[in-house]
Coordinates of C-alpha atoms and ligand atoms in Angstrom, one line a residue:
M8 CA -83.2 -76.0 -177.0
V9 CA -79.2 -75.4 -176.7
R10 CA -77.5 -76.8 -179.9
N11 CA -74.2 -78.4 -180.1
I12 CA -73.5 -78.7 -175.8
V13 CA -73.7 -81.8 -173.3
V14 CA -74.0 -81.4 -169.9
L15 CA -72.0 -83.8 -167.7
G16 CA -73.1 -84.0 -164.3
G17 CA -70.6 -85.3 -161.6
N18 CA -71.6 -87.0 -158.1
S19 CA -71.3 -84.2 -155.8
H20 CA -74.5 -82.1 -156.9
P21 CA -77.7 -84.0 -158.8
Q22 CA -80.3 -81.0 -158.0
I23 CA -78.5 -78.4 -159.7
V24 CA -77.5 -80.7 -162.3
E25 CA -80.8 -81.3 -163.1
T26 CA -81.8 -77.4 -162.5
I27 CA -79.6 -76.9 -165.6
C28 CA -80.6 -79.3 -168.1
N29 CA -84.2 -78.1 -167.2
F30 CA -82.9 -74.9 -167.3
L31 CA -81.3 -74.7 -171.4
G32 CA -83.8 -77.5 -172.3
V33 CA -80.7 -80.5 -172.6
P34 CA -80.7 -83.6 -171.0
P35 CA -77.7 -84.7 -169.0
C36 CA -74.7 -86.7 -170.6
N37 CA -75.4 -90.5 -170.2
R38 CA -71.5 -91.3 -168.1
I39 CA -70.9 -94.6 -165.6
L40 CA -69.2 -92.9 -163.2
K41 CA -68.9 -95.2 -160.2
K42 CA -66.1 -96.3 -157.9
F43 CA -64.0 -100.1 -157.9
S44 CA -63.7 -101.9 -155.5
V45 CA -60.6 -100.7 -154.4
G46 CA -61.7 -97.4 -154.3
E47 CA -59.9 -95.3 -158.1
S48 CA -63.2 -93.8 -159.9
R49 CA -64.8 -95.7 -163.3
C50 CA -65.5 -92.7 -165.6
E51 CA -67.3 -94.1 -168.9
I52 CA -68.8 -91.3 -171.0
Q53 CA -71.6 -93.4 -173.4
D54 CA -72.8 -90.4 -175.4
S55 CA -70.7 -88.8 -177.5
V56 CA -68.8 -85.8 -177.0
R57 CA -67.2 -84.8 -180.0
G58 CA -66.9 -81.7 -181.4
K59 CA -69.6 -80.5 -178.6
D60 CA -68.6 -78.2 -176.0
V61 CA -69.1 -79.5 -173.0
Y62 CA -69.8 -77.9 -169.3
I63 CA -69.0 -80.3 -166.2
I64 CA -71.2 -79.9 -163.1
Q65 CA -69.1 -80.6 -159.9
S66 CA -69.1 -78.7 -156.7
G67 CA -66.7 -78.8 -153.9
S68 CA -68.7 -80.8 -151.2
G69 CA -69.2 -84.1 -149.6
K70 CA -66.6 -85.5 -150.9
V71 CA -64.8 -83.1 -151.6
N72 CA -61.0 -85.1 -152.3
D73 CA -62.9 -87.4 -154.4
N74 CA -65.5 -85.7 -156.3
F75 CA -62.3 -83.1 -157.3
I76 CA -60.7 -86.3 -158.7
D77 CA -64.0 -87.1 -160.6
L78 CA -63.5 -84.3 -162.2
C79 CA -60.7 -84.0 -163.6
I80 CA -61.1 -87.9 -165.3
M81 CA -64.3 -86.5 -166.5
I82 CA -62.5 -83.4 -167.8
S83 CA -59.4 -85.6 -169.7
A84 CA -62.5 -88.2 -171.0
C85 CA -64.0 -85.6 -172.7
K86 CA -61.0 -84.0 -174.1
T87 CA -59.5 -86.9 -175.5
G88 CA -62.8 -88.3 -176.2
S89 CA -62.7 -84.9 -178.8
A90 CA -64.6 -82.6 -177.0
K91 CA -64.7 -78.9 -178.9
R92 CA -64.4 -76.9 -175.6
V93 CA -64.6 -78.6 -171.7
T94 CA -65.5 -76.2 -169.1
A95 CA -65.9 -76.9 -165.5
V96 CA -68.6 -75.5 -163.6
L97 CA -67.8 -75.5 -159.7
P98 CA -70.3 -74.2 -157.4
L99 CA -68.6 -74.0 -154.8
F100 CA -64.4 -74.2 -155.2
P101 CA -62.7 -76.6 -153.7
Y102 CA -59.4 -75.6 -151.7
S103 CA -59.9 -71.8 -152.6
R104 CA -60.2 -71.5 -148.8
Q105 CA -56.8 -72.9 -147.5
P106 CA -55.4 -72.2 -143.9
D107 CA -52.3 -70.1 -143.9
V108 CA -51.1 -71.4 -140.1
P109 CA -50.8 -74.8 -139.1
Y110 CA -54.0 -76.8 -137.9
N111 CA -54.3 -79.9 -135.1
K112 CA -55.8 -82.8 -135.7
A113 CA -58.1 -81.8 -134.1
G114 CA -59.4 -78.2 -136.5
A115 CA -57.8 -75.8 -134.1
P116 CA -55.3 -73.2 -135.5
L117 CA -51.6 -74.1 -134.5
S118 CA -49.6 -70.6 -134.8
K119 CA -48.7 -70.3 -131.1
A120 CA -47.9 -72.5 -129.0
P121 CA -48.5 -71.4 -125.1
T122 CA -46.2 -71.3 -122.4
D123 CA -45.4 -74.1 -119.9
V124 CA -46.3 -71.6 -117.2
N125 CA -49.9 -70.6 -118.7
R126 CA -50.6 -73.3 -120.6
N127 CA -54.4 -73.8 -119.0
D128 CA -54.7 -70.0 -120.6
F129 CA -54.7 -71.4 -124.1
T130 CA -57.7 -72.1 -126.6
F131 CA -58.5 -71.6 -130.7
E132 CA -60.9 -71.0 -131.5
S133 CA -61.5 -72.9 -134.4
R134 CA -63.7 -76.0 -133.0
P135 CA -64.9 -78.2 -133.9
A136 CA -62.6 -80.2 -136.3
T137 CA -63.4 -79.9 -140.3
P138 CA -64.3 -83.2 -141.5
S139 CA -61.0 -85.5 -141.6
P140 CA -62.0 -88.6 -144.0
T141 CA -63.1 -91.2 -140.8
Q142 CA -65.5 -87.8 -139.6
P143 CA -67.6 -87.3 -143.1
Q144 CA -69.3 -84.3 -143.8
S145 CA -73.1 -83.4 -144.5
Q146 CA -73.8 -87.9 -144.7
G147 CA -72.0 -87.8 -140.8
L148 CA -75.0 -85.2 -139.8
T149 CA -76.1 -86.7 -137.0
N150 CA -72.9 -88.0 -135.8
G151 CA -72.2 -84.4 -135.9
M152 CA -74.3 -83.2 -133.2
E153 CA -73.5 -87.0 -131.7
G154 CA -70.5 -85.4 -131.2
L155 CA -71.4 -82.3 -130.2
Q156 CA -74.5 -83.9 -128.3
K157 CA -71.6 -85.5 -126.2
K158 CA -68.9 -82.4 -125.9
L159 CA -71.8 -80.7 -123.8
G160 CA -72.9 -83.8 -122.0
K161 CA -69.1 -84.0 -120.6
A162 CA -68.7 -80.0 -120.1
S163 CA -71.5 -81.0 -117.7
L164 CA -69.7 -83.8 -116.1
D165 CA -66.7 -82.0 -115.3
Q166 CA -68.7 -79.3 -113.6
Q167 CA -70.5 -81.8 -111.1
N168 CA -67.1 -83.3 -110.9
G169 CA -65.9 -79.7 -110.4
F170 CA -63.7 -78.6 -112.7
S171 CA -63.5 -74.9 -113.2
Y172 CA -63.5 -73.1 -116.2
A173 CA -59.9 -71.8 -117.0
N174 CA -60.7 -68.0 -116.8
G175 CA -63.0 -68.6 -114.0
I176 CA -66.7 -68.6 -114.5
T177 CA -69.1 -70.8 -113.9
P178 CA -72.0 -69.7 -116.4
R179 CA -74.8 -68.8 -114.2
R180 CA -78.3 -70.9 -114.1
S181 CA -79.5 -68.7 -116.0
D182 CA -77.5 -69.0 -118.8
T183 CA -78.4 -73.0 -118.9
M184 CA -79.7 -74.9 -120.7
D185 CA -81.3 -78.6 -121.8
S186 CA -78.4 -79.6 -125.1
S187 CA -80.8 -82.7 -125.7
Q188 CA -83.7 -80.8 -125.9
S189 CA -82.1 -78.3 -128.4
L190 CA -80.3 -79.6 -130.5
T191 CA -83.4 -82.8 -131.0
N192 CA -85.6 -80.5 -131.9
G193 CA -83.8 -77.2 -133.1
H194 CA -84.7 -74.5 -130.7
N195 CA -82.5 -72.8 -127.3
H196 CA -84.9 -74.6 -124.8
R197 CA -84.3 -73.9 -121.0
D198 CA -85.2 -75.9 -118.7
R199 CA -84.4 -74.7 -115.4
G200 CA -86.5 -76.6 -113.0
S201 CA -84.0 -79.9 -114.1
S202 CA -81.2 -81.0 -112.2
S203 CA -80.2 -83.2 -114.8
A204 CA -76.8 -83.7 -115.8
S205 CA -77.0 -82.1 -119.9
Q206 CA -78.7 -78.9 -118.2
T207 CA -75.2 -76.9 -117.0
A208 CA -74.0 -75.9 -120.7
P209 CA -74.2 -72.7 -121.1
S210 CA -76.8 -71.6 -123.3
F211 CA -75.8 -71.0 -126.9
T212 CA -73.0 -73.5 -126.2
T213 CA -71.2 -73.0 -128.9
H214 CA -68.0 -72.6 -128.7
D215 CA -65.1 -74.4 -126.9
Y216 CA -63.2 -71.3 -125.3
E217 CA -66.3 -72.4 -123.2
N218 CA -65.8 -75.6 -123.1
P219 CA -63.0 -77.0 -120.4
S220 CA -63.1 -80.5 -121.6
I221 CA -61.6 -79.2 -124.6
L222 CA -59.1 -76.4 -123.3
K223 CA -57.8 -79.1 -121.3
T224 CA -57.2 -80.8 -124.9
S225 CA -56.2 -77.8 -126.9
V226 CA -51.9 -77.5 -126.3
F227 CA -50.7 -77.5 -129.0
Q228 CA -46.9 -79.2 -128.2
P229 CA -44.5 -77.6 -131.0
K230 CA -40.7 -79.7 -132.1
P231 CA -38.2 -77.4 -131.3
G232 CA -36.1 -75.8 -133.3
Y233 CA -39.3 -76.9 -136.3
K234 CA -41.1 -74.2 -138.2
Q235 CA -44.7 -76.3 -139.5
W236 CA -45.0 -76.2 -143.0
V237 CA -48.3 -75.9 -144.3
A238 CA -48.7 -77.8 -147.5
Q239 CA -50.4 -74.7 -149.9
A240 CA -52.5 -76.4 -153.1
G241 CA -54.4 -73.7 -154.4
T242 CA -52.0 -74.2 -157.3
L243 CA -51.8 -77.4 -157.4
V244 CA -54.9 -77.5 -158.1
A245 CA -55.5 -74.7 -160.5
D246 CA -52.4 -77.3 -162.5
L247 CA -54.7 -80.3 -162.4
L248 CA -57.6 -78.9 -163.5
T249 CA -55.4 -77.3 -166.4
C250 CA -53.6 -80.0 -166.9
A251 CA -56.6 -82.5 -166.8
G252 CA -57.8 -80.1 -169.7
A253 CA -60.1 -77.6 -168.6
D254 CA -60.4 -74.7 -171.2
H255 CA -62.6 -72.3 -168.8
I256 CA -64.0 -72.5 -165.3
I257 CA -66.9 -71.2 -164.1
T258 CA -67.6 -70.7 -159.9
M259 CA -69.5 -67.9 -157.8
D260 CA -67.8 -66.4 -154.8
L261 CA -64.0 -67.6 -154.1
H262 CA -63.1 -66.5 -151.5
D263 CA -60.7 -65.0 -152.3
P264 CA -60.9 -63.6 -155.9
Q265 CA -57.4 -63.1 -156.9
Y266 CA -56.9 -67.5 -157.3
Q267 CA -58.6 -66.8 -160.4
G268 CA -54.8 -66.1 -161.0
F269 CA -53.8 -68.7 -160.4
F270 CA -55.0 -70.1 -163.9
D271 CA -53.9 -69.6 -167.4
I272 CA -57.1 -70.5 -168.4
P273 CA -60.5 -67.7 -168.2
V274 CA -62.3 -67.9 -165.1
D275 CA -65.5 -66.3 -164.2
N276 CA -66.4 -65.7 -160.9
L277 CA -69.5 -64.9 -160.7
Y278 CA -71.2 -63.1 -157.3
G279 CA -73.8 -64.5 -155.2
K280 CA -75.1 -61.0 -154.0
G281 CA -77.6 -60.2 -156.3
K282 CA -79.0 -62.8 -154.8
L283 CA -78.7 -62.4 -151.1
K284 CA -79.3 -58.3 -152.1
K285 CA -83.2 -59.5 -152.8
Y286 CA -83.4 -61.8 -150.1
I287 CA -82.9 -58.4 -148.0
Q288 CA -85.1 -56.1 -150.0
T289 CA -88.1 -58.8 -150.2
S290 CA -87.6 -61.2 -146.8
I291 CA -86.3 -58.9 -144.4
P292 CA -89.1 -55.8 -142.7
D293 CA -88.1 -52.4 -142.5
Y294 CA -84.7 -53.5 -144.1
R295 CA -83.0 -50.0 -144.4
N296 CA -82.6 -49.6 -140.7
A297 CA -81.2 -53.0 -140.7
V298 CA -77.3 -53.3 -140.2
I299 CA -75.3 -54.9 -142.7
V300 CA -72.1 -56.7 -140.4
S301 CA -69.0 -58.9 -141.9
P302 CA -68.0 -61.6 -139.4
D303 CA -64.0 -60.6 -140.2
A304 CA -62.8 -58.1 -142.2
G305 CA -61.4 -60.5 -145.1
G306 CA -65.2 -59.8 -145.7
A307 CA -65.4 -56.2 -145.4
K308 CA -65.2 -55.5 -149.1
R309 CA -67.9 -58.0 -149.8
A310 CA -70.0 -56.6 -147.3
T311 CA -69.9 -52.9 -148.1
A312 CA -70.3 -53.9 -151.5
I313 CA -74.0 -55.0 -150.4
A314 CA -74.3 -51.9 -147.6
D315 CA -73.6 -49.5 -150.3
D316 CA -75.9 -51.0 -152.6
L317 CA -79.1 -51.0 -151.1
N318 CA -78.1 -48.4 -149.0
M319 CA -77.7 -49.2 -145.8
D320 CA -75.8 -48.8 -142.5
F321 CA -72.8 -51.2 -141.8
A322 CA -70.5 -52.4 -138.6
L323 CA -67.2 -54.8 -139.1
I324 CA -66.3 -57.7 -136.2
H325 CA -62.8 -57.5 -136.0
K326 CA -61.9 -61.7 -135.3
E327 CA -58.6 -62.9 -134.3
R328 CA -58.1 -66.5 -135.6
R329 CA -54.3 -66.6 -133.2
P330 CA -54.4 -68.0 -129.9
T331 CA -55.4 -65.9 -126.8
R332 CA -55.7 -65.7 -123.6
I333 CA -59.5 -66.1 -121.9
T334 CA -60.0 -63.2 -120.3
D335 CA -62.8 -62.3 -117.9
R336 CA -64.4 -61.2 -121.6
Q337 CA -66.4 -64.0 -123.0
N338 CA -65.7 -62.5 -127.0
A339 CA -62.1 -61.7 -126.4
T340 CA -61.7 -62.9 -129.6
M341 CA -64.1 -60.5 -131.6
M342 CA -64.4 -56.9 -131.6
L343 CA -67.4 -55.2 -133.1
V344 CA -67.4 -51.5 -134.5
G345 CA -70.0 -50.0 -135.2
D346 CA -73.9 -50.4 -133.5
V347 CA -76.1 -51.9 -133.4
A348 CA -78.2 -51.2 -129.9
N349 CA -81.8 -52.6 -131.2
K350 CA -81.3 -53.0 -134.2
V351 CA -81.9 -56.1 -136.8
T352 CA -78.4 -56.9 -137.7
I353 CA -77.1 -59.0 -141.2
L354 CA -74.2 -60.9 -141.7
V355 CA -72.7 -61.6 -144.8
D356 CA -70.4 -63.6 -145.6
D357 CA -68.8 -66.1 -148.2
L358 CA -69.0 -69.1 -146.5
A359 CA -70.3 -71.1 -143.5
D360 CA -67.7 -74.3 -142.6
T361 CA -67.7 -75.3 -138.8
S362 CA -69.7 -72.5 -138.5
N363 CA -67.6 -71.0 -135.7
T364 CA -67.4 -67.6 -137.6
I365 CA -71.3 -67.2 -137.8
T366 CA -72.2 -68.5 -134.0
R367 CA -69.8 -66.8 -132.9
A368 CA -71.0 -63.3 -134.5
A369 CA -74.5 -63.3 -133.3
K370 CA -73.7 -64.2 -129.7
L371 CA -72.1 -61.2 -129.2
L372 CA -74.0 -58.6 -131.7
K373 CA -76.8 -60.3 -129.5
K374 CA -74.4 -58.9 -127.0
E375 CA -74.3 -55.7 -128.2
G376 CA -78.6 -55.5 -128.6
A377 CA -78.9 -56.6 -131.9
T378 CA -82.9 -57.2 -131.9
H379 CA -82.7 -60.5 -134.9
V380 CA -79.0 -61.7 -136.1
Y381 CA -80.2 -62.7 -139.4
A382 CA -77.4 -64.7 -142.1
L383 CA -76.5 -64.4 -145.2
L384 CA -74.1 -66.8 -147.0
T385 CA -73.3 -67.8 -150.8
H386 CA -72.3 -71.0 -149.0
G387 CA -73.1 -73.1 -146.9
I388 CA -70.7 -75.7 -146.5
F389 CA -71.6 -76.6 -142.8
S390 CA -68.9 -79.6 -141.9
G391 CA -69.6 -81.6 -138.4
D392 CA -71.7 -79.7 -136.0
A393 CA -71.9 -77.2 -137.8
I394 CA -75.8 -77.3 -138.4
A395 CA -75.8 -78.4 -134.5
R396 CA -74.3 -75.4 -133.6
I397 CA -76.9 -73.2 -135.3
N398 CA -79.0 -74.3 -133.8
A399 CA -78.0 -74.2 -130.3
S400 CA -76.8 -70.3 -131.6
A401 CA -78.1 -66.9 -131.0
L402 CA -78.9 -66.5 -135.0
D403 CA -82.9 -66.3 -136.1
K404 CA -82.0 -67.2 -139.7
V405 CA -79.5 -68.6 -141.9
V406 CA -79.6 -67.6 -145.9
V407 CA -77.5 -70.1 -148.1
T408 CA -77.5 -70.3 -152.0
N409 CA -77.7 -74.3 -153.1
S410 CA -74.2 -74.0 -154.1
V411 CA -74.0 -77.0 -152.8
P412 CA -76.6 -79.7 -151.6
Q413 CA -79.1 -78.9 -148.7
D414 CA -82.6 -80.5 -148.4
E415 CA -80.4 -82.5 -145.8
H416 CA -79.4 -79.8 -144.5
R417 CA -82.5 -78.0 -144.4
R418 CA -84.7 -81.0 -142.7
L419 CA -82.5 -80.7 -139.1
C420 CA -81.9 -76.8 -139.4
P421 CA -85.1 -75.8 -139.0
K422 CA -83.7 -71.9 -139.4
L423 CA -82.0 -72.4 -142.7
E424 CA -84.0 -70.5 -145.8
V425 CA -82.0 -71.8 -149.5
L426 CA -82.1 -69.7 -152.1
D427 CA -81.3 -71.5 -155.9
V428 CA -78.6 -70.0 -158.0
G429 CA -78.9 -73.4 -160.2
H430 CA -80.6 -70.5 -162.9
T431 CA -78.0 -68.5 -162.6
F432 CA -75.1 -71.4 -163.8
A433 CA -77.9 -72.1 -165.9
E434 CA -78.1 -68.8 -167.3
A435 CA -73.9 -69.0 -167.6
I436 CA -73.3 -71.3 -169.4
R437 CA -75.9 -70.4 -172.1
R438 CA -74.0 -66.8 -172.2
V439 CA -70.8 -68.7 -172.5
H440 CA -71.9 -71.3 -175.0
H441 CA -73.3 -68.1 -177.6
G442 CA -70.3 -66.0 -176.7
E443 CA -73.0 -63.5 -175.0
S444 CA -71.0 -61.1 -172.3
I445 CA -72.2 -62.3 -168.8
S446 CA -71.1 -59.2 -166.9
T447 CA -75.2 -59.1 -166.2
L448 CA -74.8 -61.8 -163.8
F449 CA -71.5 -60.6 -162.2
W450 CA -73.6 -57.5 -161.1
D451 CA -77.1 -58.3 -161.1
Ligands
PRP16 O1 -67.6 -71.6 -140.4 P1 -66.0 -71.3 -139.6 O2 -65.6 -72.3 -139.9 O3 -66.3 -69.9 -138.9 O4 -65.4 -70.4 -142.1 C1 -65.8 -69.2 -142.0 C2 -65.0 -68.7 -141.7 O5 -63.8 -68.9 -142.6 C3 -63.3 -67.9 -143.9 O6 -62.9 -66.6 -143.6 P2 -61.8 -67.1 -143.0 O7 -61.6 -67.3 -141.5 O8 -60.5 -68.5 -143.6 O9 -60.5 -65.4 -142.8 P3 -60.3 -64.4 -144.0 O10 -61.6 -64.2 -144.4 O11 -60.4 -63.5 -143.5 O12 -59.7 -65.3 -145.6 C4 -65.1 -67.1 -144.5 O13 -64.9 -66.1 -145.3 C5 -65.5 -67.1 -143.4 O14 -65.4 -65.7 -142.1

């Protein structure tokens, strides 16, 4: 049992709080954390924190903004309750991945407007939207699946009504699937015999550049003479935590490790790669002949680190997030550098949010001859239709950590496997509390 320590859990991830408390041998701090009817947070710390080393666990998942404000209020409550030191433990750090281009209402990048002449020739790849307040995240998985089914259904109707694809290609008969089947049981069944409307959706139909109904609505209309300004919330979020009274931050696999520089307090950025490496070594047969693939240039350093450690081959996908003219190559905005023919491939990335990146990468890898595609990620956020998209994709297995709650995702996605990082955080807390080095946790 660790003495003089208080573990205070937010509402975002009760399971990881329990794991941490069990590991440290301390009960979770009693508190009330609710909402007044107006929507404001109500926080009461019911155990004394005077002179204690307090660790507040809150992940950047679910209702991210509510959870973040709750975290700030808990930090402040402990600080004003005379805690000796307050450490915010954020298994997934919110707002550390901010787009550098404006997004439209539906979540697609708005970096450039198409010309009037060929407006219908353009599309954007990040669809569907990352959920907004009216479009819940994890709690809204069923909604997400319904949403995807609606889109697939509409695509089929458009085709029946004679709407042709922007690239002039109509999906081949062999590329069709029964979307309702694949989305409800999680497998990509094909039914060539039936003539139902849902059949006309393309196989691995996960991307909107293949969906005419979405192409029609993805057009950005800028205000003349005005260049959009995108709020960069990173510094503000860092300042809010430190103003609330945080003395120390513990997190894992920040999207951009340089984000640590936004803080003037210590930030311990743990690595999830140890868990991912262990999974490769123990669960992927003949892994030495497999190829590690980074689905974009931003993640190349992360993926090569694993490939180098395990002495494996490496390939890179160049991902283009800017609007792109649709050509006859379906993967015109993704390009593979490296050889994956007849190989098992392992996509490595820090996170999947809409899952567009990994599902598109998987489709490209299978097209280039890969026999199996695994995706190994630290943070499985899976907002909106992400789970339905994975179920309908060419991915064979998706492995994530439980830096955000995964029970509901696992129930809906038979391809999903979850690795525990609760013990890693608990060990980091134990070491920070005793003033020991935590560098071994960075490299295991
Ligand atoms: O599941 P999705 O919604 O597709 O998002 C996941 C992708 O987004 C992030 O990269 P980003 O596109 O921000 O590019 P970067 O790595 O260059 O920063 C992340 O590293 C993934 O590659």
